Short mmCIF file of C-alpha atoms in Angstrom, two decimals:
data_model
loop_
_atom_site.label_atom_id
_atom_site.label_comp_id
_atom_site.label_asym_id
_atom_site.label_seq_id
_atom_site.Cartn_x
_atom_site.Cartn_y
_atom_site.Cartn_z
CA UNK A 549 -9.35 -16.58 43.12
CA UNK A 550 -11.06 -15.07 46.64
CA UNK A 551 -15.00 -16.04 46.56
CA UNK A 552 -16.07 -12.90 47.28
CA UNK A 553 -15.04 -11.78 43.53
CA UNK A 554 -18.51 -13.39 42.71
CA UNK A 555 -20.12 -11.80 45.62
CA UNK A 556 -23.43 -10.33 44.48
CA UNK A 557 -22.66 -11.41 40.71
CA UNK A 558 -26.04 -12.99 39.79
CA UNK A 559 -28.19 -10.73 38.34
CA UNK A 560 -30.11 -10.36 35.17
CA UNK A 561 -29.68 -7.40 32.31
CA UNK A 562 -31.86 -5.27 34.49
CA UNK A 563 -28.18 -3.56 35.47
CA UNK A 564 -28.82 -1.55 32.30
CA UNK A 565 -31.52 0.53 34.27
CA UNK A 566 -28.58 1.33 36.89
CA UNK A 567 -26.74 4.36 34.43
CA UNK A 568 -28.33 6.31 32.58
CA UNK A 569 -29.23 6.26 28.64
CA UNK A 570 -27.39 9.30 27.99
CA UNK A 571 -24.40 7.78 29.79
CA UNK A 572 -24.51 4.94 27.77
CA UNK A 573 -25.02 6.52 24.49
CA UNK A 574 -21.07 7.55 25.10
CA UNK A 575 -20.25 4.20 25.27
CA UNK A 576 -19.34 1.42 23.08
CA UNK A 577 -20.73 -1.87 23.25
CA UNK A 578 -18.38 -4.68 22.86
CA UNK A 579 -18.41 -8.12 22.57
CA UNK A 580 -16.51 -11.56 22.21
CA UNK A 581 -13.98 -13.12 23.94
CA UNK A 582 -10.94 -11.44 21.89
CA UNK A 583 -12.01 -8.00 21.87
CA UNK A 584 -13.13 -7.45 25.22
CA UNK A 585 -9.33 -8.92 26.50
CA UNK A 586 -7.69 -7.20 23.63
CA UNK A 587 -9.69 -3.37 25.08
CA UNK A 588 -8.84 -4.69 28.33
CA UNK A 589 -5.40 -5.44 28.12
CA UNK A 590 -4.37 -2.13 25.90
CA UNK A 591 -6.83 0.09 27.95
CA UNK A 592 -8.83 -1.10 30.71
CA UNK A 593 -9.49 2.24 32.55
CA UNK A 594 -12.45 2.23 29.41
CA UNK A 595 -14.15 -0.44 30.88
CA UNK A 596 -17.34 0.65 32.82
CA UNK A 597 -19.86 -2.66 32.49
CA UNK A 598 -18.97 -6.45 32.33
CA UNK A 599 -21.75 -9.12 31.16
CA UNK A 600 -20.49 -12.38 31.51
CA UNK A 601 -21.82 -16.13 30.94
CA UNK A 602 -20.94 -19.08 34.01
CA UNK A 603 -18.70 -20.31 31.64
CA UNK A 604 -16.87 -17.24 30.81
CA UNK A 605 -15.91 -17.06 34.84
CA UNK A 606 -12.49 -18.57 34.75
CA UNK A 607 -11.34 -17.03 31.96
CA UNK A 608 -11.82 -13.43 32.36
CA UNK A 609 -11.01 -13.66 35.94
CA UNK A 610 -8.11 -10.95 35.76
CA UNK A 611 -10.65 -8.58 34.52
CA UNK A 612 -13.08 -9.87 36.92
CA UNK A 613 -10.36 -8.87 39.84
CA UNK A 614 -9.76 -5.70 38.16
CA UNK A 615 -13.38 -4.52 38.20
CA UNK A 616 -13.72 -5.18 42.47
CA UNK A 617 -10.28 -3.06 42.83
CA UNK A 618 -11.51 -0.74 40.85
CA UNK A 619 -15.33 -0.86 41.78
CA UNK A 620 -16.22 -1.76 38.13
CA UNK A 621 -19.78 -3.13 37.73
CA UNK A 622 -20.16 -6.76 36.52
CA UNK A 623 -22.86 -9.25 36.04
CA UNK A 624 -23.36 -13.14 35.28
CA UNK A 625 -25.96 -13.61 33.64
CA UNK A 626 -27.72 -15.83 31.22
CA UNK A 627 -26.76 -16.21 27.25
CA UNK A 628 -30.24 -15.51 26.41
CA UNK A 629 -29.33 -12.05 28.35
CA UNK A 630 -26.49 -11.93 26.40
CA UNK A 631 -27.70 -12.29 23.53
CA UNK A 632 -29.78 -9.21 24.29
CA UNK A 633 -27.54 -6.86 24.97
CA UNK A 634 -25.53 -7.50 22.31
CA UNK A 635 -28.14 -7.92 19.98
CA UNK A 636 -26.46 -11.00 18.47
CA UNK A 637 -26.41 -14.43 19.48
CA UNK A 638 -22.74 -14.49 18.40
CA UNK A 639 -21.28 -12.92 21.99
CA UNK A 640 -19.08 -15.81 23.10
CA UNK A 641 -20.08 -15.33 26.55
CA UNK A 642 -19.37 -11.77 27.48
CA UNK A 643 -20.29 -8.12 26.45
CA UNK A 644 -18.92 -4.82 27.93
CA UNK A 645 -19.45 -1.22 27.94
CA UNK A 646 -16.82 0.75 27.16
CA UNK A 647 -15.97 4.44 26.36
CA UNK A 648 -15.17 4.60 22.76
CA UNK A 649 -11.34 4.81 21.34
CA UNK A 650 -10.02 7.93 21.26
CA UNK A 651 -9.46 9.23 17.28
CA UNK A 652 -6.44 11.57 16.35
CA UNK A 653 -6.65 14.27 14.26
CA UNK A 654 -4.39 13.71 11.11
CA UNK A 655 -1.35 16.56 12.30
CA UNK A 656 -1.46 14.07 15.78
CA UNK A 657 -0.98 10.80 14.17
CA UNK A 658 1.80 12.28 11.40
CA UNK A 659 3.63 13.82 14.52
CA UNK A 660 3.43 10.49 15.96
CA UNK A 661 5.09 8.32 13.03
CA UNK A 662 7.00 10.99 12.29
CA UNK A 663 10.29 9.70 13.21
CA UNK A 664 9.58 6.06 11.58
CA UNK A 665 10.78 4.87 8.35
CA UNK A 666 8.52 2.54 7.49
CA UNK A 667 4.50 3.02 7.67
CA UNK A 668 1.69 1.96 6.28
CA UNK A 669 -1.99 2.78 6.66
CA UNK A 670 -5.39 2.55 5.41
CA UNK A 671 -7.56 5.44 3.66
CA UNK A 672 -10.83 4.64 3.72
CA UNK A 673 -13.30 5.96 1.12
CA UNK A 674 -16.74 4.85 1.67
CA UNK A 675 -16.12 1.52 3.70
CA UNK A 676 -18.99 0.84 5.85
CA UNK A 677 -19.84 -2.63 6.29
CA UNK A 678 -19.10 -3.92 9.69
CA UNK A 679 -17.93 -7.12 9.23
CA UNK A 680 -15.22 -5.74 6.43
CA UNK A 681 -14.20 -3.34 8.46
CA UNK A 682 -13.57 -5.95 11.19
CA UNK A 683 -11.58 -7.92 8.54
CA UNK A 684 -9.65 -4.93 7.65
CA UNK A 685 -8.51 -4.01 11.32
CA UNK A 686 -7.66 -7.78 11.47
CA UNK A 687 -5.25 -7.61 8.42
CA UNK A 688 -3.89 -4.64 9.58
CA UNK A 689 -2.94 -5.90 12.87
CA UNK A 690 -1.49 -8.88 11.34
CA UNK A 691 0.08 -7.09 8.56
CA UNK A 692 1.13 -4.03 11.06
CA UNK A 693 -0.56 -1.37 9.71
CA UNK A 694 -0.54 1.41 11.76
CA UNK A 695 -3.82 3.51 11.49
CA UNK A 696 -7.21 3.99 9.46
CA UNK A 697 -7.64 7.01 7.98
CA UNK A 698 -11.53 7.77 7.49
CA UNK A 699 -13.56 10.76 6.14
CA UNK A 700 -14.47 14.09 8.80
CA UNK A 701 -18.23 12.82 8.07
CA UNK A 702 -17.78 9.04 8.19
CA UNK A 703 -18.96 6.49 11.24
CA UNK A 704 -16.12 5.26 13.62
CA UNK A 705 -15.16 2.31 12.03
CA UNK A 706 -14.80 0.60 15.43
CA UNK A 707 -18.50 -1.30 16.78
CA UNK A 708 -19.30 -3.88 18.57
CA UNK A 709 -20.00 -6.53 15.71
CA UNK A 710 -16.37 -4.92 14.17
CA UNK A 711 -14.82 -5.23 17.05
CA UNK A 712 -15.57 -8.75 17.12
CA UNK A 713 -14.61 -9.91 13.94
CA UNK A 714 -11.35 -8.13 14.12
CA UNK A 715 -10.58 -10.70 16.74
CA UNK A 716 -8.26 -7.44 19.05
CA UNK A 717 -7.29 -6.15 16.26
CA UNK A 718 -9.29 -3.30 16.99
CA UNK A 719 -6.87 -2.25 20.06
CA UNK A 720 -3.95 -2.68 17.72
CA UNK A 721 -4.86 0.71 15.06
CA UNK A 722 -5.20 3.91 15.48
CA UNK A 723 -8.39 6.12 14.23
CA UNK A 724 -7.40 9.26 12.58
CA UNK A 725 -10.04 11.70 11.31
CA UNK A 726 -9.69 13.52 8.01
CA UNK A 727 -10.01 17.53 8.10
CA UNK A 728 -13.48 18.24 6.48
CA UNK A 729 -11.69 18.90 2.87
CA UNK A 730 -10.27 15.13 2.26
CA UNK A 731 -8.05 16.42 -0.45
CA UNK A 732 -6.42 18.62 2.29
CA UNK A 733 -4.78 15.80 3.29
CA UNK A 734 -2.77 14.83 0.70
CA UNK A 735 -0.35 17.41 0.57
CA UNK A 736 0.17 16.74 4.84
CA UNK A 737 0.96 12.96 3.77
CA UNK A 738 2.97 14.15 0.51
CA UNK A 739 4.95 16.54 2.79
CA UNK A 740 5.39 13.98 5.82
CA UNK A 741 7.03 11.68 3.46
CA UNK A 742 4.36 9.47 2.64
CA UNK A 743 3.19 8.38 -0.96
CA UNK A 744 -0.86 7.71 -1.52
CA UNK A 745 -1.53 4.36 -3.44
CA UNK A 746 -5.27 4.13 -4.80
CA UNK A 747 -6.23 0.43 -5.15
CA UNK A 748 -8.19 -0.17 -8.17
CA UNK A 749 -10.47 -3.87 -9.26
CA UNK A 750 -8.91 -3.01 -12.43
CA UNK A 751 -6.63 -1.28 -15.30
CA UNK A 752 -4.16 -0.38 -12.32
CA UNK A 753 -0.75 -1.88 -12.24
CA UNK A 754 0.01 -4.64 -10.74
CA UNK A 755 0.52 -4.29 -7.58
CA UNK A 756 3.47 -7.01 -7.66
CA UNK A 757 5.51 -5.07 -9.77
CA UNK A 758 5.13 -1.59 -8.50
CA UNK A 759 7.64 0.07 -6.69
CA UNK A 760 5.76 1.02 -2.88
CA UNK A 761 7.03 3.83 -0.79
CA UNK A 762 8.17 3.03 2.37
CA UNK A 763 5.59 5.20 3.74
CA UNK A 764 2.43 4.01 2.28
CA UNK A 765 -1.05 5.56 2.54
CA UNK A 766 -3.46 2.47 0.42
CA UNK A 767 -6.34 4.48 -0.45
CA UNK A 768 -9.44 1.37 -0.61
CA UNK A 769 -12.45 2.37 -1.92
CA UNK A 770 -16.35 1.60 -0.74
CA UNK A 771 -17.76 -2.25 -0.98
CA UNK A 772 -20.21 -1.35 -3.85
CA UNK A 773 -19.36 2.15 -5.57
CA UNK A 774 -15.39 1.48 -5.52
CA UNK A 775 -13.58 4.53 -5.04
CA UNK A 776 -14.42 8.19 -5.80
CA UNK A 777 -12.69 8.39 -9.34
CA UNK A 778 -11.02 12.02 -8.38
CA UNK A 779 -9.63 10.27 -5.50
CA UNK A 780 -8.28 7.70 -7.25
CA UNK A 781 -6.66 10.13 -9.88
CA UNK A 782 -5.17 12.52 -7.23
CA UNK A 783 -3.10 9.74 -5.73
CA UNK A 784 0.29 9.02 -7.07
CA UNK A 785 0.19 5.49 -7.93
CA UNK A 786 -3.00 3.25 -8.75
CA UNK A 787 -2.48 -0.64 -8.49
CA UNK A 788 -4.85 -3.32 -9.02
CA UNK A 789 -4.40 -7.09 -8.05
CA UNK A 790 -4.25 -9.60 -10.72
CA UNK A 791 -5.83 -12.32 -11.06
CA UNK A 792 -8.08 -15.16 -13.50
CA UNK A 793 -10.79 -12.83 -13.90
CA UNK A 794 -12.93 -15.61 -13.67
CA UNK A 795 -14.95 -13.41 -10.54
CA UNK A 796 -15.08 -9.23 -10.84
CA UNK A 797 -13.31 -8.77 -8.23
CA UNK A 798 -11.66 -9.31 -4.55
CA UNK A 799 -13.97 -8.16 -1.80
CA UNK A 800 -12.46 -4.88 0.23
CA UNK A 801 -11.12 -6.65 3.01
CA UNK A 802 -9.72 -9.28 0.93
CA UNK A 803 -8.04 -6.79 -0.93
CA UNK A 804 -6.42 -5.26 1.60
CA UNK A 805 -5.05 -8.31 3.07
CA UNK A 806 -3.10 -8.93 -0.50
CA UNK A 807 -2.11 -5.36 -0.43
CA UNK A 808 -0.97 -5.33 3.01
CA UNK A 809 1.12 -8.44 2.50
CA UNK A 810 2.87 -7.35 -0.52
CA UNK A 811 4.09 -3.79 1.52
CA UNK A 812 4.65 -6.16 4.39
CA UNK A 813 6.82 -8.40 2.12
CA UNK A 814 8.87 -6.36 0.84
CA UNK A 815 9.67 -4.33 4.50
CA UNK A 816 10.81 -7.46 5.55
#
């Protein structure tokens, strides 16, 4: 790699001062190793800050190239900087600032599976913890869910301590927005072929034996209140996962994982 990539790379956080706080209140803060290569290599035209440890030097040197071509700011700086910026010690040597994901509207996303037989994705009703929502986008990566479906009034699922624990599997699902009236939706998915599943702790069927559409809305419900019983009523199907009962129950991203594996299963 040329020498003068590192040209002028030594600098503390004091960078921050360089762009405004209103610009950066647009952008998203990532960090870890996995998600910052995962956003770059799906979309690095979002990438408008790089914070990097000594160590990190070799292996992020594509993006480092990327930024000089493209006269993208970037800094080395210390892990105590790090740390800092992205308010956790747990950064593994690098933190960006990005512009957030673009989310779809619901009619965008169903035009866009529209043609595909078999889909699955995640309704969201209540989720909020960071670190399960990481989880989840990390399942449904793995499992190859294709979106998250979240209320009009709910938080982009998608931070930087989420992004982190999804590991890239942030880069690999789409956002899609609920209209305002979340039972509006149903009849959309209903009509585009797809069948809603609510996932229940308990006195749903189990899941194992219960025939899944092809095209599969899971409907999981928040970490502490569950699911919004009317919800869970208005779907077609509610499942639960059995088990010894010997704990209450699975926590959400756990449950999804099972979930996703049994559609995943039986697709293939």
């Amino acid at each position: 790699m040329s020498s003068d990539i590192w040209k002028n790379a030594r600098s503390g956080p004091s960078g921050e001062r360089e762009r405004s706080a209103s610009t950066r209140a647009k952008e998203l803060r990532l960090h870890g190793l996995n998600a910052v290569l995962a956003m770059f290599t799906a979309t690095p035209e979002r990438l408008r800050k790089l914070y990097l440890s000594e160590s990190r030097l070799t292996d992020l040197k594509d993006v480092l190239k990327w930024c000089v071509q493209h006269r993208v700011g970037y800094r080395v700086v210390e892990d105590g900087d790090l740390s800092k910026l992205a308010q956790t010690s747990h950064h593994e040597g690098v933190v960006a600032d990005v512009l957030p994901p673009q989310e779809r509207t619901l009619e965008a996303w169903l035009a866009e599976v529209g043609g595909v037989e078999s889909v699955c994705a995640i309704w969201l009703d209540g989720v909020g913890n960071p670190h399960n929502l990481g989880a989840i986008m990390r399942n449904a990566a793995h499992f190859g869910a294709s979106a998250m479906l979240i209320e009009a009034t709910a938080v982009n699922p998608i931070s930087g301590a989420s992004a982190r624990v999804a590991e890239g599997g942030a880069e690999r699902i789409s956002v899609v927005r609920l209209p305002s009236d979340a039972k509006r939706a149903m009849p959309l998915l209903r009509d585009a072929g797809f069948g809603l599943v609510a996932t229940l702790v308990r006195d749903g069927a189990d899941v194992y034996k219960t025939d899944l559409p092809a095209k599969l809305i899971y409907v999981m419900g928040a970490e502490q209140q569950g699911m919004h019983k009317g919800l869970a009523q208005a779907c077609d199907v509610q499942v639960s996962i059995p088990g010894t009962g010997e704990v209450e129950s699975l926590n959400v991203a756990s449950a999804t994982a099972v979930f996703l594996a049994e559609w995943y299963r039986r697709r293939n």
